[in-house]
Every structure is written in structure tokens, then in C-alpha cells.
Short mmCIF file of C-alpha atoms and ligand atoms in Angstrom, two decimals:
data_model
loop_
_atom_site.label_atom_id
_atom_site.label_comp_id
_atom_site.label_asym_id
_atom_site.label_seq_id
_atom_site.Cartn_x
_atom_site.Cartn_y
_atom_site.Cartn_z
CA LEU A 1 100.89 -115.01 -87.35
CA LYS A 2 98.55 -112.85 -89.40
CA GLU A 3 96.75 -109.70 -88.39
CA ILE A 4 93.71 -107.94 -89.83
CA ILE A 5 92.57 -104.56 -88.54
CA VAL A 6 88.84 -104.00 -88.12
CA GLU A 7 87.92 -100.30 -88.36
CA HIS A 8 84.65 -99.00 -86.96
CA SER A 9 83.05 -95.65 -86.16
CA SER A 10 84.79 -95.19 -82.82
CA GLY A 11 88.12 -96.91 -83.33
CA LYS A 12 89.77 -100.05 -84.57
CA TYR A 13 91.05 -103.37 -83.27
CA PRO A 14 93.22 -106.22 -84.47
CA VAL A 15 92.17 -109.78 -85.22
CA VAL A 16 95.23 -111.97 -84.78
CA ILE A 17 95.35 -115.42 -86.39
CA THR A 18 97.92 -117.52 -84.58
CA ASN A 19 98.77 -120.98 -83.25
CA ARG A 20 99.97 -119.49 -79.98
CA VAL A 21 96.78 -118.14 -78.48
CA TYR A 22 97.92 -118.09 -74.85
CA ASP A 23 101.27 -116.41 -75.60
CA ILE A 24 99.56 -113.71 -77.63
CA LEU A 25 96.88 -113.27 -74.97
CA SER A 26 99.53 -112.92 -72.26
CA GLU A 27 101.38 -110.34 -74.33
CA LYS A 28 98.29 -108.34 -75.15
CA ILE A 29 96.86 -108.20 -71.67
CA THR A 30 100.01 -106.60 -70.30
CA HIS A 31 98.34 -103.39 -71.60
CA PHE A 32 95.46 -104.01 -69.18
CA LYS A 33 97.47 -104.41 -65.97
CA ASP A 34 95.08 -102.35 -63.88
CA HIS A 35 92.11 -104.45 -65.01
CA LYS A 36 90.35 -107.30 -63.29
CA PHE A 37 89.80 -110.24 -65.62
CA TYR A 38 86.59 -112.21 -66.02
CA PHE A 39 86.57 -115.26 -68.30
CA ILE A 40 83.37 -116.51 -69.93
CA ILE A 41 84.11 -119.96 -71.33
CA ASP A 42 81.99 -122.45 -73.26
CA SER A 43 81.64 -125.70 -71.30
CA ASN A 44 82.92 -127.87 -74.19
CA VAL A 45 86.02 -125.72 -74.60
CA ASP A 46 86.57 -125.74 -70.87
CA SER A 47 86.57 -129.53 -70.68
CA LEU A 48 88.49 -130.18 -73.90
CA HIS A 49 91.19 -127.59 -73.25
CA SER A 50 91.21 -127.81 -69.51
CA PRO A 51 94.96 -128.59 -69.00
CA VAL A 52 96.29 -125.54 -70.88
CA LEU A 53 93.43 -123.36 -69.84
CA SER A 54 93.90 -124.06 -66.15
CA LYS A 55 97.65 -123.55 -66.46
CA TYR A 56 96.94 -120.20 -68.02
CA LEU A 57 94.26 -119.25 -65.50
CA LYS A 58 96.59 -120.06 -62.61
CA LEU A 59 98.65 -117.09 -63.75
CA LYS A 60 95.60 -114.97 -63.03
CA PRO A 61 94.49 -116.24 -59.63
CA GLU A 62 92.21 -113.28 -59.01
CA ALA A 63 90.25 -113.85 -62.24
CA ARG A 64 86.87 -115.52 -62.14
CA LYS A 65 85.73 -118.03 -64.66
CA PHE A 66 82.09 -118.40 -65.73
CA ILE A 67 81.38 -121.66 -67.50
CA LEU A 68 78.62 -121.30 -70.04
CA ARG A 69 76.63 -124.40 -70.88
CA ALA A 70 77.27 -125.07 -74.57
CA GLY A 71 74.28 -124.45 -76.82
CA GLU A 72 71.95 -121.79 -78.14
CA SER A 73 69.66 -122.01 -75.09
CA SER A 74 72.36 -120.25 -73.06
CA LYS A 75 71.88 -117.11 -75.13
CA SER A 76 69.13 -115.99 -72.78
CA PHE A 77 68.16 -113.33 -70.26
CA ASN A 78 68.52 -115.94 -67.58
CA THR A 79 72.21 -116.59 -68.29
CA LEU A 80 72.87 -112.90 -68.81
CA ASN A 81 71.36 -112.30 -65.40
CA LYS A 82 73.66 -114.92 -63.85
CA ILE A 83 76.76 -113.35 -65.39
CA LEU A 84 75.81 -109.82 -64.32
CA ALA A 85 74.96 -111.02 -60.81
CA ASP A 86 78.29 -112.84 -60.57
CA LEU A 87 80.19 -109.73 -61.70
CA ALA A 88 78.32 -107.47 -59.30
CA SER A 89 78.52 -109.75 -56.29
CA ASN A 90 82.25 -110.20 -56.81
CA ASN A 91 82.85 -106.50 -56.92
CA TYR A 92 83.87 -106.14 -60.50
CA GLN A 93 84.12 -102.43 -61.23
CA ARG A 94 84.62 -100.36 -64.36
CA ASN A 95 88.13 -101.74 -64.79
CA THR A 96 86.71 -105.13 -65.78
CA LEU A 97 88.07 -106.99 -68.80
CA ILE A 98 85.76 -109.75 -70.01
CA ILE A 99 87.48 -112.46 -72.06
CA SER A 100 85.10 -114.71 -73.98
CA ILE A 101 86.43 -118.10 -75.08
CA GLY A 102 83.94 -120.06 -77.16
CA GLY A 103 81.68 -119.98 -80.19
CA GLY A 104 79.03 -117.56 -81.37
CA VAL A 105 76.78 -118.08 -78.36
CA THR A 106 79.58 -117.32 -75.89
CA GLY A 107 80.82 -114.30 -77.84
CA ASP A 108 77.36 -112.78 -78.39
CA LEU A 109 76.40 -113.20 -74.75
CA ALA A 110 79.75 -112.10 -73.30
CA GLY A 111 79.74 -109.12 -75.65
CA PHE A 112 76.25 -108.09 -74.56
CA ALA A 113 77.18 -108.49 -70.88
CA ALA A 114 80.32 -106.36 -71.46
CA SER A 115 78.29 -103.68 -73.22
CA VAL A 116 75.77 -103.20 -70.39
CA TYR A 117 77.76 -103.92 -67.23
CA MET A 118 78.74 -100.57 -65.66
CA ARG A 119 77.61 -99.00 -68.97
CA GLY A 120 80.36 -100.87 -70.78
CA VAL A 121 83.54 -102.67 -69.76
CA LYS A 122 86.40 -103.93 -71.89
CA LEU A 123 86.04 -107.08 -73.96
CA VAL A 124 88.25 -109.62 -75.72
CA HIS A 125 87.09 -112.42 -78.02
CA ILE A 126 88.82 -115.76 -78.45
CA PRO A 127 86.58 -117.57 -80.95
CA THR A 128 86.81 -121.36 -80.91
CA THR A 129 84.35 -122.34 -83.67
CA ILE A 130 84.34 -121.62 -87.40
CA ILE A 131 81.22 -119.47 -87.12
CA ALA A 132 82.72 -117.33 -84.37
CA ALA A 133 86.15 -117.09 -85.99
CA ALA A 134 84.91 -116.28 -89.49
CA ASP A 135 81.91 -114.16 -88.62
CA SER A 136 80.43 -113.44 -85.22
CA SER A 137 83.55 -112.28 -83.33
CA ILE A 138 84.04 -109.51 -85.88
CA GLY A 139 81.90 -106.46 -86.33
CA GLY A 140 80.53 -105.81 -82.87
CA LYS A 141 77.11 -107.48 -82.95
CA THR A 142 76.15 -108.81 -79.52
CA GLY A 143 72.86 -110.12 -78.21
CA ILE A 144 70.55 -112.72 -76.83
CA ASN A 145 67.48 -114.54 -78.08
CA PHE A 146 64.20 -113.39 -76.60
CA ASN A 147 60.58 -114.54 -76.76
CA GLY A 148 61.59 -117.40 -79.07
CA ARG A 149 63.16 -114.94 -81.51
CA LYS A 150 66.78 -114.82 -82.49
CA ASN A 151 69.06 -111.91 -81.47
CA ILE A 152 66.25 -109.42 -80.89
CA ILE A 153 67.91 -107.85 -77.86
CA GLY A 154 71.48 -106.70 -78.17
CA SER A 155 73.94 -103.97 -78.94
CA PHE A 156 76.84 -103.03 -81.16
CA TYR A 157 79.93 -103.33 -79.00
CA HIS A 158 83.46 -103.92 -80.18
CA PRO A 159 86.25 -105.84 -78.45
CA GLU A 160 89.77 -104.59 -77.72
CA PHE A 161 91.15 -107.39 -79.85
CA VAL A 162 90.30 -110.85 -81.18
CA ILE A 163 92.64 -113.84 -81.16
CA THR A 164 91.77 -116.71 -83.49
CA ASP A 165 93.65 -119.96 -83.11
CA PRO A 166 92.65 -122.55 -85.74
CA GLN A 167 93.87 -125.28 -83.36
CA PHE A 168 90.60 -124.93 -81.44
CA LEU A 169 88.78 -126.15 -84.56
CA LYS A 170 90.51 -129.53 -84.32
CA THR A 171 88.52 -130.46 -81.23
CA LEU A 172 85.08 -129.45 -82.54
CA ASN A 173 82.70 -132.38 -82.77
CA GLU A 174 81.64 -133.48 -86.27
CA ASN A 175 78.25 -131.73 -86.12
CA ASP A 176 79.58 -128.40 -84.94
CA TYR A 177 82.40 -128.52 -87.45
CA ARG A 178 80.06 -129.33 -90.35
CA SER A 179 77.70 -126.59 -89.29
CA GLY A 180 80.61 -124.11 -89.35
CA LEU A 181 81.27 -124.98 -92.97
CA GLY A 182 77.80 -123.57 -93.73
CA GLU A 183 79.07 -120.13 -92.74
CA ILE A 184 82.13 -120.54 -94.96
CA ILE A 185 79.86 -121.45 -97.86
CA LYS A 186 78.04 -118.18 -97.21
CA TYR A 187 81.32 -116.26 -97.50
CA ALA A 188 82.11 -118.12 -100.73
CA PHE A 189 78.88 -116.71 -102.21
CA LEU A 190 79.64 -113.21 -100.92
CA SER A 191 83.08 -113.02 -102.50
CA GLY A 192 83.86 -113.02 -106.19
CA THR A 193 84.32 -116.21 -108.16
CA SER A 194 87.97 -116.73 -107.20
CA PHE A 195 87.26 -117.33 -103.50
CA TYR A 196 84.11 -119.27 -104.42
CA ASP A 197 86.23 -121.54 -106.65
CA PHE A 198 88.87 -121.86 -103.94
CA VAL A 199 86.29 -123.06 -101.38
CA TYR A 200 84.66 -125.35 -103.94
CA ASP A 201 87.95 -126.89 -105.08
CA ASN A 202 89.27 -127.35 -101.55
CA PHE A 203 86.05 -128.48 -99.91
CA ASN A 204 87.32 -132.00 -99.21
CA LYS A 205 90.37 -130.58 -97.50
CA LEU A 206 88.16 -128.24 -95.48
CA GLU A 207 86.06 -131.21 -94.41
CA ARG A 208 89.24 -132.98 -93.35
CA ARG A 209 90.25 -129.86 -91.33
CA ASP A 210 93.41 -129.24 -93.33
CA PRO A 211 95.12 -126.55 -91.21
CA GLU A 212 96.60 -124.55 -94.09
CA ILE A 213 93.38 -124.38 -96.07
CA LEU A 214 91.41 -123.56 -92.94
CA GLU A 215 93.75 -120.72 -92.06
CA GLU A 216 93.62 -119.31 -95.55
CA VAL A 217 89.83 -119.51 -95.67
CA LEU A 218 89.43 -117.89 -92.24
CA PHE A 219 91.83 -115.12 -93.23
CA HIS A 220 89.78 -114.39 -96.33
CA CYS A 221 86.43 -114.42 -94.47
CA ILE A 222 87.74 -112.13 -91.72
CA ARG A 223 89.19 -109.69 -94.26
CA LEU A 224 85.92 -109.58 -96.15
CA LYS A 225 83.92 -109.08 -92.97
CA ALA A 226 86.28 -106.31 -91.78
CA ASP A 227 85.85 -104.57 -95.12
CA VAL A 228 82.05 -104.75 -94.93
CA VAL A 229 81.97 -103.55 -91.31
CA LYS A 230 84.24 -100.60 -92.14
CA LYS A 231 81.87 -99.49 -94.90
CA ASP A 232 78.58 -100.11 -93.09
CA GLU A 233 78.94 -100.87 -89.39
CA ARG A 234 75.27 -100.33 -88.49
CA GLU A 235 73.81 -102.35 -91.35
CA ALA A 236 72.18 -99.50 -93.23
CA GLY A 237 72.82 -101.33 -96.51
CA LEU A 238 75.93 -103.25 -97.54
CA ARG A 239 76.28 -105.23 -94.27
CA LYS A 240 72.95 -106.85 -95.04
CA ILE A 241 74.73 -109.07 -97.58
CA LEU A 242 76.11 -110.99 -94.58
CA ASN A 243 72.52 -112.11 -94.03
CA PHE A 244 72.50 -114.18 -97.24
CA GLY A 245 70.41 -117.27 -96.45
CA HIS A 246 69.58 -115.89 -93.01
CA THR A 247 65.87 -115.03 -93.40
CA PHE A 248 65.24 -118.72 -94.02
CA ALA A 249 67.96 -119.77 -91.55
CA HIS A 250 66.62 -117.79 -88.59
CA ALA A 251 63.15 -119.20 -89.29
CA PHE A 252 64.55 -122.77 -89.32
CA GLU A 253 66.34 -122.12 -86.04
CA SER A 254 63.36 -120.48 -84.30
CA ALA A 255 60.84 -123.04 -85.59
CA SER A 256 63.01 -125.84 -84.20
CA SER A 257 63.38 -124.04 -80.84
CA PHE A 258 67.06 -123.57 -81.75
CA ARG A 259 67.73 -127.30 -82.02
CA ILE A 260 69.00 -126.88 -85.57
CA ARG A 261 72.57 -125.57 -85.58
CA HIS A 262 73.13 -122.08 -86.96
CA GLY A 263 75.51 -123.13 -89.76
CA ASP A 264 73.25 -126.00 -90.83
CA ALA A 265 70.35 -123.55 -90.95
CA VAL A 266 72.45 -121.06 -92.95
CA ASN A 267 73.47 -123.69 -95.49
CA ALA A 268 69.85 -124.81 -95.96
CA GLY A 269 68.87 -121.12 -96.04
CA ILE A 270 71.35 -120.56 -98.88
CA ILE A 271 69.79 -123.42 -100.85
CA SER A 272 66.36 -121.82 -100.42
CA ALA A 273 67.70 -118.33 -101.21
CA LEU A 274 69.26 -119.64 -104.42
CA HIS A 275 65.91 -121.14 -105.41
CA LEU A 276 64.21 -117.86 -104.59
CA SER A 277 66.79 -116.04 -106.74
CA TYR A 278 65.78 -118.36 -109.57
CA ILE A 279 62.05 -117.89 -108.90
CA LYS A 280 62.59 -114.13 -109.03
CA GLY A 281 64.38 -114.44 -112.37
CA LEU A 282 67.81 -113.35 -111.12
CA ILE A 283 69.53 -116.55 -112.24
CA ASN A 284 68.63 -119.14 -114.83
CA LYS A 285 68.08 -122.86 -114.24
CA ASN A 286 71.61 -123.77 -115.34
CA ASP A 287 73.18 -121.26 -112.96
CA LEU A 288 70.91 -122.49 -110.18
CA ASN A 289 72.03 -126.08 -110.66
CA THR A 290 75.69 -125.09 -110.81
CA LEU A 291 75.47 -122.84 -107.75
CA LEU A 292 73.63 -125.48 -105.72
CA LYS A 293 76.60 -127.83 -106.00
CA LEU A 294 78.52 -126.08 -103.23
CA PRO A 295 75.83 -126.03 -100.48
CA LEU A 296 74.73 -129.52 -101.51
CA LYS A 297 78.18 -130.79 -100.54
CA LEU A 298 76.89 -130.59 -96.97
CA LYS A 299 74.17 -132.87 -95.65
CA ILE A 300 70.87 -131.07 -95.02
CA ALA A 301 69.67 -131.61 -91.46
CA GLN A 302 66.71 -134.03 -91.58
CA SER A 303 64.95 -131.96 -88.93
CA ILE A 304 64.68 -129.02 -91.35
CA LYS A 305 62.52 -131.14 -93.62
CA LYS A 306 60.05 -131.70 -90.81
CA LEU A 307 59.39 -128.03 -90.18
CA ASP A 308 55.98 -126.61 -90.98
CA LYS A 309 55.98 -124.09 -93.84
CA SER A 310 53.21 -121.92 -92.41
CA LYS A 311 55.05 -121.64 -89.12
CA LEU A 312 58.23 -120.71 -90.99
CA TYR A 313 56.34 -118.04 -92.88
CA SER A 314 54.89 -116.44 -89.79
CA ILE A 315 58.34 -116.37 -88.15
CA MET A 316 59.73 -114.69 -91.28
CA GLN A 317 57.00 -112.05 -91.07
CA ASN A 318 58.34 -111.12 -87.64
CA ASP A 319 62.02 -111.19 -88.61
CA LYS A 320 63.83 -108.16 -87.23
CA LYS A 321 65.38 -107.55 -90.63
CA ASN A 322 61.95 -106.59 -92.09
CA THR A 323 60.72 -103.05 -92.31
CA PHE A 324 57.08 -104.08 -92.12
CA ASN A 325 55.55 -107.55 -92.06
CA GLU A 326 56.87 -108.57 -95.44
CA PRO A 327 59.75 -111.02 -95.31
CA GLN A 328 62.87 -109.59 -96.93
CA PHE A 329 65.71 -111.52 -98.49
CA VAL A 330 69.25 -111.17 -99.75
CA LEU A 331 69.32 -112.76 -103.18
CA LEU A 332 72.13 -113.59 -105.54
CA MET A 333 72.89 -112.85 -109.17
CA GLU A 334 76.35 -114.42 -109.12
CA PRO A 335 79.00 -115.02 -106.45
CA GLY A 336 79.98 -111.57 -105.20
CA ILE A 337 76.89 -109.84 -106.67
CA LEU A 338 73.96 -109.80 -104.29
CA LEU A 339 70.76 -107.82 -103.97
CA ILE A 340 69.44 -106.76 -100.57
CA ASP A 341 65.93 -105.95 -99.25
CA ILE A 342 64.07 -108.08 -101.78
CA ASN A 343 60.48 -108.87 -100.81
CA ALA A 344 58.91 -112.17 -101.68
CA ASP A 345 55.31 -113.29 -101.32
CA LYS A 346 54.06 -116.37 -99.55
CA LYS A 347 53.77 -118.41 -102.73
CA GLU A 348 57.35 -117.67 -103.78
CA ILE A 349 58.67 -118.43 -100.29
CA PHE A 350 56.77 -121.74 -100.11
CA GLU A 351 58.08 -122.65 -103.55
CA ALA A 352 61.66 -121.90 -102.47
CA ALA A 353 61.26 -123.88 -99.24
CA LYS A 354 60.02 -126.84 -101.27
CA SER A 355 63.60 -127.22 -102.51
CA LEU A 356 64.40 -128.66 -99.09
CA ASN A 357 61.32 -130.90 -99.10
CA VAL A 358 59.89 -128.95 -96.21
CA ILE A 359 56.52 -130.49 -95.47
CA SER A 360 52.88 -129.30 -95.41
N1 LIG B 401 76.59 -112.08 -88.81
C1 LIG B 401 76.20 -110.99 -89.63
C2 LIG B 401 76.76 -109.68 -89.23
O1 LIG B 401 77.64 -109.62 -88.41
O2 LIG B 401 76.36 -108.66 -89.71
#
């Protein structure tokens, strides 16, 4: 068992990495005896882990369970409405504890519901995907997609604790697992060269889901994220580095109506951001070719290549990370040294997107 403390402006909470998720959960919720529990569970997790999960839930007969259909389309006002209506019509009061079990979609939505229901009820995250474990369950960002745009409605709202059990990652399907590796590649670029080299050298083991390597990598990503959140919770500056590859990635996701997985989009976004770093003169051609080797270890989703560049550009102009209508990027000088808020013009962006053979 390993524990990392995440500090934020109004308190702190632990992220526990363990192979005994239900034991730790049972222990921890003894501190919330006077609370009424409400589980929000991803449908894939619910079916794959049904035997243990139902055994555990039987211990909490009064708790309700909301099964969230797996997939980005659930991160909507419509599903939020259903959750809030279910809470209200079942008389959940201020002593509600929402426990989210799932990936980024489940955590973001459950977190947003927890932050607005009764002006805020308690929240616990049990991330079951790489993206959620390494990134989205930490740091308090919650939200839903709206009007075809990613995460434009949401809040900062922290959980009481997070429990990460790498065993959940064993049951992820190939596509979801591969997409999660995109987020780990991002963290490799955010850290110094030693973690970058570690990820690069152990990539085959990561692909094979080696439990020790996975645990070590998750531990490193969570520690880095906790450090960034402590220094800049509200993303005034430093936290923006976590958006490396994301201006492109969010455009790929939105342009495909969220059919392209987040981690796949991030990995392709990193490839484009590295090209843009080269176009902007931050790295030379040799460095570019060397740095591309890591993201190119993952297959680029064919559907990204079919996206229309002009559509991508207009989505980027509306990205919530911009100050005005000029797309802004996080670019890289070397692993661990990034520049934030860099503007690029249409020509440079098109040139960078060409690296993925994006059409038109
Ligand atoms: N996923 C980026 C952040 O939490 O800031």
C-alpha cells in the first residue's frame, strides 16, 4: 500500500494505491457512519466486477447504485439530470456520500453532481482506468461536455479520498487500455528525463500490463500531479502543463463527436504538439525525431486522419483554454521543460496537423 497526499487551498486528501480496494474502502467509510451512500458506477465495471461489487454493496443495503453507460456521451446534462433527480427523489440529504467507481467520465460527472447537489456533498473516487487513476481523479476538476464542447461546464471539487487499485486495469479492453497509455506518455514528457527514460524503456512491459511497472508509473504520475495541483490548483499557470497535447486532443475529440478516445487523442495531440514545437524553433529536427519515438509506439487512431483540418481549427479557436480566439498551446523544449500559453497561427497549426496525415 502506498499513499500520496494531495494538498489544495481548502484542505488535503489521500490517494491510496492498493490491491485491496474494498477493504480500504470499508475501513475509510467507517468515518462517514452518519452518511447515506450513493454509488455511481461505470456499466463496464459493474458487469466485469459484479460478484465482488455486489458482495460489497450488500453490506450497504440502504445505498443506491446508479449505473452509468460507459462512454463520453454520458458526460452530459441529461445524465447529470438523471443522477440529481434520483438523489432528490430518494431523499438524499446533505449527509450524502457519493462514491464514483469508473474512469474519467464517471469521476468527472459524479464529481460535478457531488459539487452541486445540496450545494455540495461528500465525494470519493475509485478510478478504474489509467486516465482516471493517473490524472482525472486527482486535482478536483469536474464537469460535463456541453454544446459539443469538452468540459465547458464544471467546477473544482475535491474528494475525501481516492483509492486506486491497479487490478481494475487488468479487465480494461485493449482499446481503453491503449488509450490510457497516451496519458502516461504525457506524464513522461512532463517529468524530467529519468521518468521519460523509465517509461520508454519499460513500454513493452506497460503494454503487457506488468503490475509492478504499472504501479510504479501510476505512483509517479500521481505524485507529479499532486505537486502541480498544490502549486497551482486553479490553473493560473503551472497546471497548464498538464494540457500538453490537449489543444489538439480536445479538437480531435470534439470533431469526432467524442468517438475518438481521450488517451488516443492526447497521444496524437502530443505528436502534433512536438511538431509545433519544432515549427516554432524550440527543438531541432534530431530532437523531434528522437522525441517522437515514444508517442509513435502507440498506433494512431485511423479516424484522426479523416478529420477535417478547418473544422479542427475552428474548434481550437473556441477552446476554453484560450484567452481570445487564438488557439494556445503547451509546447516542449525537452522532457520536463515546457512552455505554456504559446499562440500559433493557422499555417503553423495546419503544418503540425499534417504530421498525422490529417486530410484537406
Ligand atoms: N487533466 C488536467 C488537469 O487536471 O489539470
